[in-house]
mmCIF file of C-alpha atoms and ligand atoms in Angstrom:
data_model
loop_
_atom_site.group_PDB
_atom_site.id
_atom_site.type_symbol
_atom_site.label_atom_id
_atom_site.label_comp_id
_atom_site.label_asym_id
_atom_site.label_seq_id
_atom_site.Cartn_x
_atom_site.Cartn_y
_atom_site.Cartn_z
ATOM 1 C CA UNK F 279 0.000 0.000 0.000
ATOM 2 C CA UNK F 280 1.705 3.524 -1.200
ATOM 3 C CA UNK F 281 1.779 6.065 1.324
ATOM 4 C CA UNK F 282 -0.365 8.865 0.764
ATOM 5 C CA UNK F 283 1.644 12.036 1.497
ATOM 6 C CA UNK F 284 -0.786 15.075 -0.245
ATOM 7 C CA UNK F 285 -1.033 17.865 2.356
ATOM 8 C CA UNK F 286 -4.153 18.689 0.761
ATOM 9 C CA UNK F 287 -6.745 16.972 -1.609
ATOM 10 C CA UNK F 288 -5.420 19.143 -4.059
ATOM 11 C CA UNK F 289 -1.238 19.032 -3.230
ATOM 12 C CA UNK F 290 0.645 15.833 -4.743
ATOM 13 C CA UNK F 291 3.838 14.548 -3.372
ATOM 14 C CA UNK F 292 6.513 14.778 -6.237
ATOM 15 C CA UNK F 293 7.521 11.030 -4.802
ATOM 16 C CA UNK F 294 3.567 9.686 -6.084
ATOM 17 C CA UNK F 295 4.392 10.420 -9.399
ATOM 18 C CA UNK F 296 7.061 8.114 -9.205
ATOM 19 C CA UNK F 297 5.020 4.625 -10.890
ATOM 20 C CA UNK F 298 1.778 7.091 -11.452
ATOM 21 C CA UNK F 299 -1.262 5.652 -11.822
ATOM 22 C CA UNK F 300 -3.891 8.231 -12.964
ATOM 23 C CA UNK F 301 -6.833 5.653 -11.784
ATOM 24 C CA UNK F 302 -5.423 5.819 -8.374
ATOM 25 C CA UNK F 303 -4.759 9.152 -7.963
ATOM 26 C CA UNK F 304 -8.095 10.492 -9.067
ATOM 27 C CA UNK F 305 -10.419 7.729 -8.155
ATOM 28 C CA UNK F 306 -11.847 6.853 -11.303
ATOM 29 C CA UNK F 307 -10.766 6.165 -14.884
ATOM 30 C CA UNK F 308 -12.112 10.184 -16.617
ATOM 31 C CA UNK F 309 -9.399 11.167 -19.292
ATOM 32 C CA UNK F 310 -6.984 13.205 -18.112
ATOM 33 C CA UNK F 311 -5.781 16.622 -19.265
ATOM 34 C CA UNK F 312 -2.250 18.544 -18.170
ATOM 35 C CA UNK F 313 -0.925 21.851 -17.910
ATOM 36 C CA UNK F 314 2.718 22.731 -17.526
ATOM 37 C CA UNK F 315 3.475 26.401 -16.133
ATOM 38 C CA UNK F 316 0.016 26.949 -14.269
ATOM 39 C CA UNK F 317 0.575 30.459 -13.233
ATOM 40 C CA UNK F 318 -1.638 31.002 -11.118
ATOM 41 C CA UNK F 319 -4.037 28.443 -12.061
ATOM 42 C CA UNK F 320 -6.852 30.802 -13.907
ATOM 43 C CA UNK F 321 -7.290 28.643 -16.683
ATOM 44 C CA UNK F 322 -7.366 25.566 -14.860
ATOM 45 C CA UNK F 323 -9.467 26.245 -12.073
ATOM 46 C CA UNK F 324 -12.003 27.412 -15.068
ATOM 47 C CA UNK F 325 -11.428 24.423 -17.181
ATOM 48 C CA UNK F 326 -11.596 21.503 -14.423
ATOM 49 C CA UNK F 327 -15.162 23.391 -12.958
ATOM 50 C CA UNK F 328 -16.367 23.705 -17.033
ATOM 51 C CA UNK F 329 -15.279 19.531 -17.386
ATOM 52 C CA UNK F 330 -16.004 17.569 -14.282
ATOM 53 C CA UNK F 331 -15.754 14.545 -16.515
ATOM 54 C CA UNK F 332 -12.632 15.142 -16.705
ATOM 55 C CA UNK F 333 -9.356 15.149 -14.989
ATOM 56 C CA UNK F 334 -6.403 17.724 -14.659
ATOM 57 C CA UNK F 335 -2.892 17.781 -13.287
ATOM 58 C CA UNK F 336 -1.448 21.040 -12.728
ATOM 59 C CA UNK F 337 2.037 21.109 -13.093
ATOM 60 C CA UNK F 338 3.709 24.547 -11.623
ATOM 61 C CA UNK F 339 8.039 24.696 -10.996
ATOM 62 C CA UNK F 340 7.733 28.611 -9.438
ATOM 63 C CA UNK F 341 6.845 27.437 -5.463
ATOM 64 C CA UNK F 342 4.804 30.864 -5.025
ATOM 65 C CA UNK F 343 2.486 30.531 -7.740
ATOM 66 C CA UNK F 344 2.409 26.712 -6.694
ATOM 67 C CA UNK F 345 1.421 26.858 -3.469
ATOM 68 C CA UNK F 346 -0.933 30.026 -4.611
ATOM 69 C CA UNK F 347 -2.756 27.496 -7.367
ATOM 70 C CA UNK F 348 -2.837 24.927 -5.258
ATOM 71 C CA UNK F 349 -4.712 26.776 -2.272
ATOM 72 C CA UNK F 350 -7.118 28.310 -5.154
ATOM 73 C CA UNK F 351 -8.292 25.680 -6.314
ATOM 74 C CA UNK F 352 -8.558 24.179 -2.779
ATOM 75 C CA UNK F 353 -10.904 27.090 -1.767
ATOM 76 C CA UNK F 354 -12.977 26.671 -5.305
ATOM 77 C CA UNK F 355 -13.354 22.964 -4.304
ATOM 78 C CA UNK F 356 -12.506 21.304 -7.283
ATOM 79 C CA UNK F 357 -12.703 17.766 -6.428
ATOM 80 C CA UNK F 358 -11.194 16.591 -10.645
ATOM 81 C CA UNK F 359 -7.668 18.804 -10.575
ATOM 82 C CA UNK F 360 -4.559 18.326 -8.539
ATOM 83 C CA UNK F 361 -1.387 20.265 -8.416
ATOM 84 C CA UNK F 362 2.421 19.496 -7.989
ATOM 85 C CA UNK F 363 5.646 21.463 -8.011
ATOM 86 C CA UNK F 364 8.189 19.879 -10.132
ATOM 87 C CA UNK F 365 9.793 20.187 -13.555
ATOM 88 C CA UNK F 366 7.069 19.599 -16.142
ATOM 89 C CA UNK F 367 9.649 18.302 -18.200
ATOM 90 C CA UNK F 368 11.177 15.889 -16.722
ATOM 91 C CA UNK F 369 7.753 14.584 -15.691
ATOM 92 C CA UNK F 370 6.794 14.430 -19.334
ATOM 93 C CA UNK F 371 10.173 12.581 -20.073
ATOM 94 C CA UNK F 372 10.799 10.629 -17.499
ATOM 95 C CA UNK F 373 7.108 9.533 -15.408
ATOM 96 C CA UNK F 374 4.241 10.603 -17.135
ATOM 97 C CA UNK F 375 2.270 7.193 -18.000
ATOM 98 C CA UNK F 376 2.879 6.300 -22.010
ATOM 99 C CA UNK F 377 -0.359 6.592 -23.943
ATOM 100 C CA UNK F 378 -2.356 8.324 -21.316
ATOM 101 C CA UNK F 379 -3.269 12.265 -21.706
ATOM 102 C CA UNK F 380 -5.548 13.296 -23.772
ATOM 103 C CA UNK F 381 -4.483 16.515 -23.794
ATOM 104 C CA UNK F 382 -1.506 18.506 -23.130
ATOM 105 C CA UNK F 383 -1.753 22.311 -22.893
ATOM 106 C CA UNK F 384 1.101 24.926 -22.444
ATOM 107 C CA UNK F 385 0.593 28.272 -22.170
ATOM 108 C CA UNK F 386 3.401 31.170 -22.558
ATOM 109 C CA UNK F 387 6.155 28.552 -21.831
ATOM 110 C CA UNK F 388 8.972 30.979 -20.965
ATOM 111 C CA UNK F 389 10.905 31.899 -23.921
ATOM 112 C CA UNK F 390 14.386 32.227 -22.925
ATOM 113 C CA UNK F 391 14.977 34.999 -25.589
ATOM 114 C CA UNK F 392 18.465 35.233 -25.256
ATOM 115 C CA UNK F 393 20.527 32.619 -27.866
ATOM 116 C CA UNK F 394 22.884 30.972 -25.039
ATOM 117 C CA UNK F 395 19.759 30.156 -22.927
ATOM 118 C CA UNK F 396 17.729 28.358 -25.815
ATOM 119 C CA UNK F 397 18.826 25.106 -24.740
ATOM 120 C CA UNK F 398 16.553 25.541 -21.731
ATOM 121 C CA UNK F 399 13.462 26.151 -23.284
ATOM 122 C CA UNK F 400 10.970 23.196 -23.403
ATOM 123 C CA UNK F 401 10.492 22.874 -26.626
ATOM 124 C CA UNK F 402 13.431 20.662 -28.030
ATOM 125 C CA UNK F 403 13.235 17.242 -29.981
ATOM 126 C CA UNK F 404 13.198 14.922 -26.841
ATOM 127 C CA UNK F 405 10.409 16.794 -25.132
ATOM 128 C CA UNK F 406 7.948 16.463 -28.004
ATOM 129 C CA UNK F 407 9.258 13.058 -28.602
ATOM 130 C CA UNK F 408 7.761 12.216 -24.992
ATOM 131 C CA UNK F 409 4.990 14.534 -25.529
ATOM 132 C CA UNK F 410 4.031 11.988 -28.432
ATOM 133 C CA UNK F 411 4.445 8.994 -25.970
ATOM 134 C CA UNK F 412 2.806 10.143 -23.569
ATOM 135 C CA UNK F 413 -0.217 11.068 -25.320
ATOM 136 C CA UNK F 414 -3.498 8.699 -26.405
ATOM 137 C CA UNK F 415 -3.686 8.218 -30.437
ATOM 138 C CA UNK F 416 -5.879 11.261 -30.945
ATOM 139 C CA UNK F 417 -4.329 12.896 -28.128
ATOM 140 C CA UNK F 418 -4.146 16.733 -28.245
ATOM 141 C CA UNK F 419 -1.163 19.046 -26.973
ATOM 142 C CA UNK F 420 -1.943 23.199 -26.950
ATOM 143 C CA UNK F 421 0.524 25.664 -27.226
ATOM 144 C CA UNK F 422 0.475 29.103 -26.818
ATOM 145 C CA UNK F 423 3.308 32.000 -26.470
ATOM 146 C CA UNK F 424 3.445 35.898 -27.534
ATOM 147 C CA UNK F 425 7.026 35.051 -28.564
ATOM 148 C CA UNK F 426 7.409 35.147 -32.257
ATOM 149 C CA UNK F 427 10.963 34.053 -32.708
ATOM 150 C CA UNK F 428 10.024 30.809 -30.188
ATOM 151 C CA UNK F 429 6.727 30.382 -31.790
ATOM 152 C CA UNK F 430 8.653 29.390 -34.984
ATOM 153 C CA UNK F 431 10.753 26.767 -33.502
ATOM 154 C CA UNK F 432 7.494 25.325 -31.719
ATOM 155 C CA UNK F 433 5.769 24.688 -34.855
ATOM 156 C CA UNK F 434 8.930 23.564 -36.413
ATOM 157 C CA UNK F 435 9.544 20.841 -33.849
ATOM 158 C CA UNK F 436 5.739 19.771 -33.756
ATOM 159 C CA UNK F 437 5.339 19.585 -36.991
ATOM 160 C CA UNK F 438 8.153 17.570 -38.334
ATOM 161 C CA UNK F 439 7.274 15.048 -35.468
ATOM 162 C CA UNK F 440 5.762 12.214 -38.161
ATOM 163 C CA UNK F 441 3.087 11.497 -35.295
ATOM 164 C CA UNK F 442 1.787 14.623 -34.948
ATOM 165 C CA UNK F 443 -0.603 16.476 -37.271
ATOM 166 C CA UNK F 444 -1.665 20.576 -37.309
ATOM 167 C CA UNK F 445 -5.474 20.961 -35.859
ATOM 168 C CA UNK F 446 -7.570 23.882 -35.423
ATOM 169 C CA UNK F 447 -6.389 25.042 -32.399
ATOM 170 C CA UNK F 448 -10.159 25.791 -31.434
ATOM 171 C CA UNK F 449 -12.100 22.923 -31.370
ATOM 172 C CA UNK F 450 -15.399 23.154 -30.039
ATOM 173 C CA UNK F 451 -15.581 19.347 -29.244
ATOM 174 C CA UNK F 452 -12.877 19.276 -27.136
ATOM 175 C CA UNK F 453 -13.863 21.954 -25.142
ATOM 176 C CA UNK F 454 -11.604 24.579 -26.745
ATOM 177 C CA UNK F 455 -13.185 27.439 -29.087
ATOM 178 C CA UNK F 456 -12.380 31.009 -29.482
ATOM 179 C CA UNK F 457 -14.230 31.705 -26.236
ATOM 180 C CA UNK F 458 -12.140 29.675 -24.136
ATOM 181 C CA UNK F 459 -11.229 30.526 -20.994
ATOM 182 C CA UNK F 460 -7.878 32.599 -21.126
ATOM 183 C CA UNK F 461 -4.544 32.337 -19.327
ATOM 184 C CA UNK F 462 -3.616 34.845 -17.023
ATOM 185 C CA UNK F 463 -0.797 36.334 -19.514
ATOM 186 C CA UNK F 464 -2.662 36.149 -22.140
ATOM 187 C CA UNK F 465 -5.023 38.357 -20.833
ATOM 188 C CA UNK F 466 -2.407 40.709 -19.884
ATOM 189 C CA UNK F 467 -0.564 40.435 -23.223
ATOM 190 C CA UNK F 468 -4.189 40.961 -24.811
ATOM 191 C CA UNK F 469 -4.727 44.054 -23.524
ATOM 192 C CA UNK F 470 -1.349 44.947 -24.092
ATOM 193 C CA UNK F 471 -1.889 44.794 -27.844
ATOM 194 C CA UNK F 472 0.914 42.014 -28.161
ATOM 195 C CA UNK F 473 0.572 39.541 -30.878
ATOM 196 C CA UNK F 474 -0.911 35.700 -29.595
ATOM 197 C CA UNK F 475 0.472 32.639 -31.931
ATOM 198 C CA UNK F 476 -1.160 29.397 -31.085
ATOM 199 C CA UNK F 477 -0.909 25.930 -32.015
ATOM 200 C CA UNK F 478 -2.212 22.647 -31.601
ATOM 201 C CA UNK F 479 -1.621 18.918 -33.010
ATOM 202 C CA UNK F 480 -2.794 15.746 -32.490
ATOM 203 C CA UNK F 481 -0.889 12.408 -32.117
ATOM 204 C CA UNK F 482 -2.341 10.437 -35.573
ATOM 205 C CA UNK F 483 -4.259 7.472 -34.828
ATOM 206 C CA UNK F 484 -2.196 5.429 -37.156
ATOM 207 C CA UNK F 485 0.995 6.152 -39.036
HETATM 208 C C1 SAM B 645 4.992 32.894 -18.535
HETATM 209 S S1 SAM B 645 4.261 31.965 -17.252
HETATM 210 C C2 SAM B 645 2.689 31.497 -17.938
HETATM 211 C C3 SAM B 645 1.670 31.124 -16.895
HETATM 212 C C4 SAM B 645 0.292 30.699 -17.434
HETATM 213 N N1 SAM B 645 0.403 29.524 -18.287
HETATM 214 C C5 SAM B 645 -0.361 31.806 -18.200
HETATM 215 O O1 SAM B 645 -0.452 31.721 -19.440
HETATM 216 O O2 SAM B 645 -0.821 32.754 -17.561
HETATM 217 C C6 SAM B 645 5.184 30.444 -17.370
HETATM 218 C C7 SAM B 645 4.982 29.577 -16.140
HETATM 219 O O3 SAM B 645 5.596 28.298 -16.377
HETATM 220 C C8 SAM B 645 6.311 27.924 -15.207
HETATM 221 N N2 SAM B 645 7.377 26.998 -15.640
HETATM 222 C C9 SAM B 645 8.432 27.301 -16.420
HETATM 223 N N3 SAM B 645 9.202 26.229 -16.628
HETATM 224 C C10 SAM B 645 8.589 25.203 -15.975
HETATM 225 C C11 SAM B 645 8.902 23.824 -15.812
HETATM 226 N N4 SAM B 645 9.998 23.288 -16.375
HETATM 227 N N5 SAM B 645 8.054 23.071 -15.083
HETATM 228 C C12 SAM B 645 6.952 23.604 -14.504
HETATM 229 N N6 SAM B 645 6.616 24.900 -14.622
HETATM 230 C C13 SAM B 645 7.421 25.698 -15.341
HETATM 231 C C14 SAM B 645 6.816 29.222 -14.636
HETATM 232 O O4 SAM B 645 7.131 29.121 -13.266
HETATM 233 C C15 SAM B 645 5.637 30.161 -14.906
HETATM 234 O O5 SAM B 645 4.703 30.172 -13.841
#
């Protein structure tokens, strides 16, 4: 019997997501949606109240918007979304169950603008490769950024993945249309009069 270690019903221990079992965590068998670099959780405390069919991991690095998702969502009384502070890429690489999201979103990954920090960003050749396990066939993964330059090399890596096909990236079906909820910097940016670039793919069925 694993040791159950959540401070809250919304907190995970990092150390359960070693051998995750989505079943177990949630308590049923709902398809399960993540997003890396909650902020502070707007967009997923919206999305997880509009789906209760559904199932959401937050994933948040930044321990003060973290702990400030985590306890918002605790007060909204989501019972379908948890939280958990650790790098959403390694997760992705290294623990996230193969064939098991539905859908992955990102929103305003940070950019690392300057050329001798690219090799941090997120979006390199293993991630997506992992991305692409980790999703179901028909799987979804969302990605948005105001960064032009990094917006290129998204769609570039994405799209020469031989798994992955170019969707509308508002799909009414799946819950995402051009009145979505938005992401805290997207609002900002918004109103700021900056340009938004979005993308999304799906894992084909069959190749
Ligand atoms: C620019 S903010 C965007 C927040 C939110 N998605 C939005 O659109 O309002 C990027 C967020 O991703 C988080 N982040 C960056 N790298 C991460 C990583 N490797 N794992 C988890 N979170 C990460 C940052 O701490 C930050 O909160």
């Amino acid at each position: 019997m694993r040791r159950v270690l959540s401070v809250s019903p919304i907190a995970v221990e990092p150390v359960r997501l070693e051998d995750l079992d989505w079943a177990e965590l949630f308590g049923n068998s709902n398809p399960v949606e993540v997003e890396i670099g909650t902020g502070k959780a707007g967009f997923l405390l919206r999305r997880a109240q509009a789906y209760p069919e559904r199932n959401f991991l937050g994933i948040e690095w930044a321990n003060k918007f973290y702990r400030f998702a985590a306890d918002r969502l605790r007060r909204w009384n989501v019972h379908n979304v948890r939280m958990v502070r650790v790098d959403a890429s390694h997760f992705i690489r290294a623990q996230c169950p193969r064939e098991s999201l539905s859908v992955l979103h990102v929103y305003h990954p940070d950019p690392w603008p300057k050329k001798r920090h690219h090799k941090r960003r997120m979006f390199q050749k293993p991630f997506v490769d992992a991305t692409v396990a980790c999703l179901i066939p028909g799987g979804r993964c969302a990605v948005q950024t105001d960064h032009a330059e990094y917006y290129s090399v998204i769609r570039e890596v994405l799209l020469t993945h031989p798994q992955l096909e170019e969707v509308q990236f508002g799909e009414p079906e799946i819950g995402v249309s051009e009145t979505r909820v938005r992401t805290n910097f997207e609002i900002k940016y918004r109103h700021e009069g900056r340009e938004i670039y979005q993308i999304a793919v799906v894992r084909r069925k069959q190749i």
